[in-house]
PDB file of C-alpha atoms in Angstrom:
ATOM      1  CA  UNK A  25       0.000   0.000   0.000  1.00  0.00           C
ATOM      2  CA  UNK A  26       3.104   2.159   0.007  1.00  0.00           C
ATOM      3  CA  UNK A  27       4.883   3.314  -2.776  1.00  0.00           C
ATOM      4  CA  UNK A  28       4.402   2.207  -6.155  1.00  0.00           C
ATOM      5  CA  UNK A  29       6.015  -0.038  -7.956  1.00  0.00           C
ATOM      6  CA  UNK A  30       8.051   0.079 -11.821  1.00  0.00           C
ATOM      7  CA  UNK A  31       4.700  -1.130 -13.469  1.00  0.00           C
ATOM      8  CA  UNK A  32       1.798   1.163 -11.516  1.00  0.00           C
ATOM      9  CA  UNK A  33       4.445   3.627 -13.205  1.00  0.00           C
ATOM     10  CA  UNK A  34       4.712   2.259 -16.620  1.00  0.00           C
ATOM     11  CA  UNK A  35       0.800   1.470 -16.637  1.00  0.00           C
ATOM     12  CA  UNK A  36       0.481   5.549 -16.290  1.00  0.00           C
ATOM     13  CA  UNK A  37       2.807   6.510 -18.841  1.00  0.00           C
ATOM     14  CA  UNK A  38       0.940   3.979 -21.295  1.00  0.00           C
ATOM     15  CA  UNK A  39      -2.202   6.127 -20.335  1.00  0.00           C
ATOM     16  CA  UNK A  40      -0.996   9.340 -21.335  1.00  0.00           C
ATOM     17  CA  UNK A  41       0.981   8.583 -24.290  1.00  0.00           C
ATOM     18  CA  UNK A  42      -2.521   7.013 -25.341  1.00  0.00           C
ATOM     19  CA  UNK A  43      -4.756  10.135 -24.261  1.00  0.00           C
ATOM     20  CA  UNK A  44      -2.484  12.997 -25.550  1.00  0.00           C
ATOM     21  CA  UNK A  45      -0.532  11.073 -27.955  1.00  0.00           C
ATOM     22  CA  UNK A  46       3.771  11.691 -28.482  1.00  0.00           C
ATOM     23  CA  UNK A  47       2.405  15.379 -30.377  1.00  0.00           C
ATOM     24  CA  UNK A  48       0.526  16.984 -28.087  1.00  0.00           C
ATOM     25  CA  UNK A  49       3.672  16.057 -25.089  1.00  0.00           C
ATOM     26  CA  UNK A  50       5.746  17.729 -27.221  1.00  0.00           C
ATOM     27  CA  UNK A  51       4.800  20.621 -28.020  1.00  0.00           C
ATOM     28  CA  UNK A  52       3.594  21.013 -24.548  1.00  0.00           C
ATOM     29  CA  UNK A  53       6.584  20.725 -23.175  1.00  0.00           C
ATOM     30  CA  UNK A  54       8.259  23.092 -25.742  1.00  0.00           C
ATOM     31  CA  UNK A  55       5.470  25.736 -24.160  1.00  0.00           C
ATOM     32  CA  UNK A  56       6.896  25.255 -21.069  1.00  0.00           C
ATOM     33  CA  UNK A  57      10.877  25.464 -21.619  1.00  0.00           C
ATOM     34  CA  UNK A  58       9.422  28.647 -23.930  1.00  0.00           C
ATOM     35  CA  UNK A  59       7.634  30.537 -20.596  1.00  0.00           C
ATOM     36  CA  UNK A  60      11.036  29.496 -18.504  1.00  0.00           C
ATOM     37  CA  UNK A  61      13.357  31.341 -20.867  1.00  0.00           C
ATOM     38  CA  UNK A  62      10.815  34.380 -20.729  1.00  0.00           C
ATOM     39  CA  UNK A  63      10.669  34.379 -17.092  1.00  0.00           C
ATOM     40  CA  UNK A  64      14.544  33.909 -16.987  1.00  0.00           C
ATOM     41  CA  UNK A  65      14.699  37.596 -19.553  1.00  0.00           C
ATOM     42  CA  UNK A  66      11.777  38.987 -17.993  1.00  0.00           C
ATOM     43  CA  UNK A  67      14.122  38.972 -14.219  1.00  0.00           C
ATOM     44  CA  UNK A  68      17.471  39.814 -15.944  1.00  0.00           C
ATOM     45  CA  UNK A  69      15.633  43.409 -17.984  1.00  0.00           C
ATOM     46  CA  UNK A  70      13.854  43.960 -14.379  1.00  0.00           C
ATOM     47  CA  UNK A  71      17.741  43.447 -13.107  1.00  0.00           C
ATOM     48  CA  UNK A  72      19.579  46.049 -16.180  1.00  0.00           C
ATOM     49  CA  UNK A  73      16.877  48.447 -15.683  1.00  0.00           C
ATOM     50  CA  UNK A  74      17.615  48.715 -11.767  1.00  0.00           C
ATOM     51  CA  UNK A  75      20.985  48.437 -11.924  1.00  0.00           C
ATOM     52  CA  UNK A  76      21.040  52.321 -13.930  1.00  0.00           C
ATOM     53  CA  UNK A  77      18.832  54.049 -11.655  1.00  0.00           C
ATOM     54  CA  UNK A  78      20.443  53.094  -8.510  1.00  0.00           C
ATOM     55  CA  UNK A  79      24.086  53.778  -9.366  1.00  0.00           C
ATOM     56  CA  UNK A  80      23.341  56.817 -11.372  1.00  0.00           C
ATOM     57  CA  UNK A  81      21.251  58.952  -8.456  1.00  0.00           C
ATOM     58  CA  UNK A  82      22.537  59.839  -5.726  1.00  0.00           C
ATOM     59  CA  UNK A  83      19.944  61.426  -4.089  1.00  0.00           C
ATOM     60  CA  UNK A  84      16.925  60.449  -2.668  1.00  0.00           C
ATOM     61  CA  UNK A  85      13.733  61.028  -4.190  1.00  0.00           C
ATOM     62  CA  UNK A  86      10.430  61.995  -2.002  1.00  0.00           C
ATOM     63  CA  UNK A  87       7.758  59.040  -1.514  1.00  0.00           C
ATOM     64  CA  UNK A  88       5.001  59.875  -4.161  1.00  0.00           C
ATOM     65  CA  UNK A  89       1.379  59.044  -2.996  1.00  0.00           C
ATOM     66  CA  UNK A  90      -0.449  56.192  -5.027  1.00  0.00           C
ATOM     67  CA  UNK A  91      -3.083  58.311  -7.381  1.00  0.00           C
ATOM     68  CA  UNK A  92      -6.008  56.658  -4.685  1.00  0.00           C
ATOM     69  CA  UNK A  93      -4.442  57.860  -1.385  1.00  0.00           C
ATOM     70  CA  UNK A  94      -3.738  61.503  -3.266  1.00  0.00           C
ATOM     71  CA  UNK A  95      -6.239  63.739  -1.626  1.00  0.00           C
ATOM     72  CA  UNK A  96      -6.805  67.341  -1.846  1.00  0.00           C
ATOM     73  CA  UNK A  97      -4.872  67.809   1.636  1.00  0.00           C
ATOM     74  CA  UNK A  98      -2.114  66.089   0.427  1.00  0.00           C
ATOM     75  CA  UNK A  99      -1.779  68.256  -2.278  1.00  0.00           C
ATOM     76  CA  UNK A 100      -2.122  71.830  -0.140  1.00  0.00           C
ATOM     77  CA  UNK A 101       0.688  69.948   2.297  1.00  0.00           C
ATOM     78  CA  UNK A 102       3.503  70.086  -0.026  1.00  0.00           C
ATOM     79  CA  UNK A 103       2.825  73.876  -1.450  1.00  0.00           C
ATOM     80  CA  UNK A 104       4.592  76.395   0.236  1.00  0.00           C
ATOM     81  CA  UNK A 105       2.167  78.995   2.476  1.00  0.00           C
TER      82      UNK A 105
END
């Protein structure tokens, strides 16, 4: 009742090879290795375009407020009387 065995395994595999057929496994798993490399460039542009900003101010920029917390108050706060 434990683990299963080589042949619980291989009965599976015969399954879905028959269901979704060599094709379909394929390209699926093309889509995946497709949406890793993506994710992998998506982190290493968020990564270049950090980089810039940081090293290139050295000052420290004032918190803006979200455009739903912005209020009318807010606003007459940071003019000058």
């Amino acid at each position: 009742m434990g683990s299963l065995s080589i042949w619980h395994w291989v009965i599976v595999l015969v399954v879905v090879l028959l269901l979704f057929g060599r094709g379909k496994i394929s390209d699926l798993m093309g889509d995946v290795a497709k949406g890793i490399k993506s994710f992998k460039k998506g982190l290493a542009d968020d990564e270049d375009q950090d980089k810039p900003a940081a090293s290139g101010s050295t000052e420290t920029a004032e918190p803006r407020p979200l455009p739903h917390q912005a209020t009318k108050s807010a606003e007459a706060e940071k003019k000058p009387v």
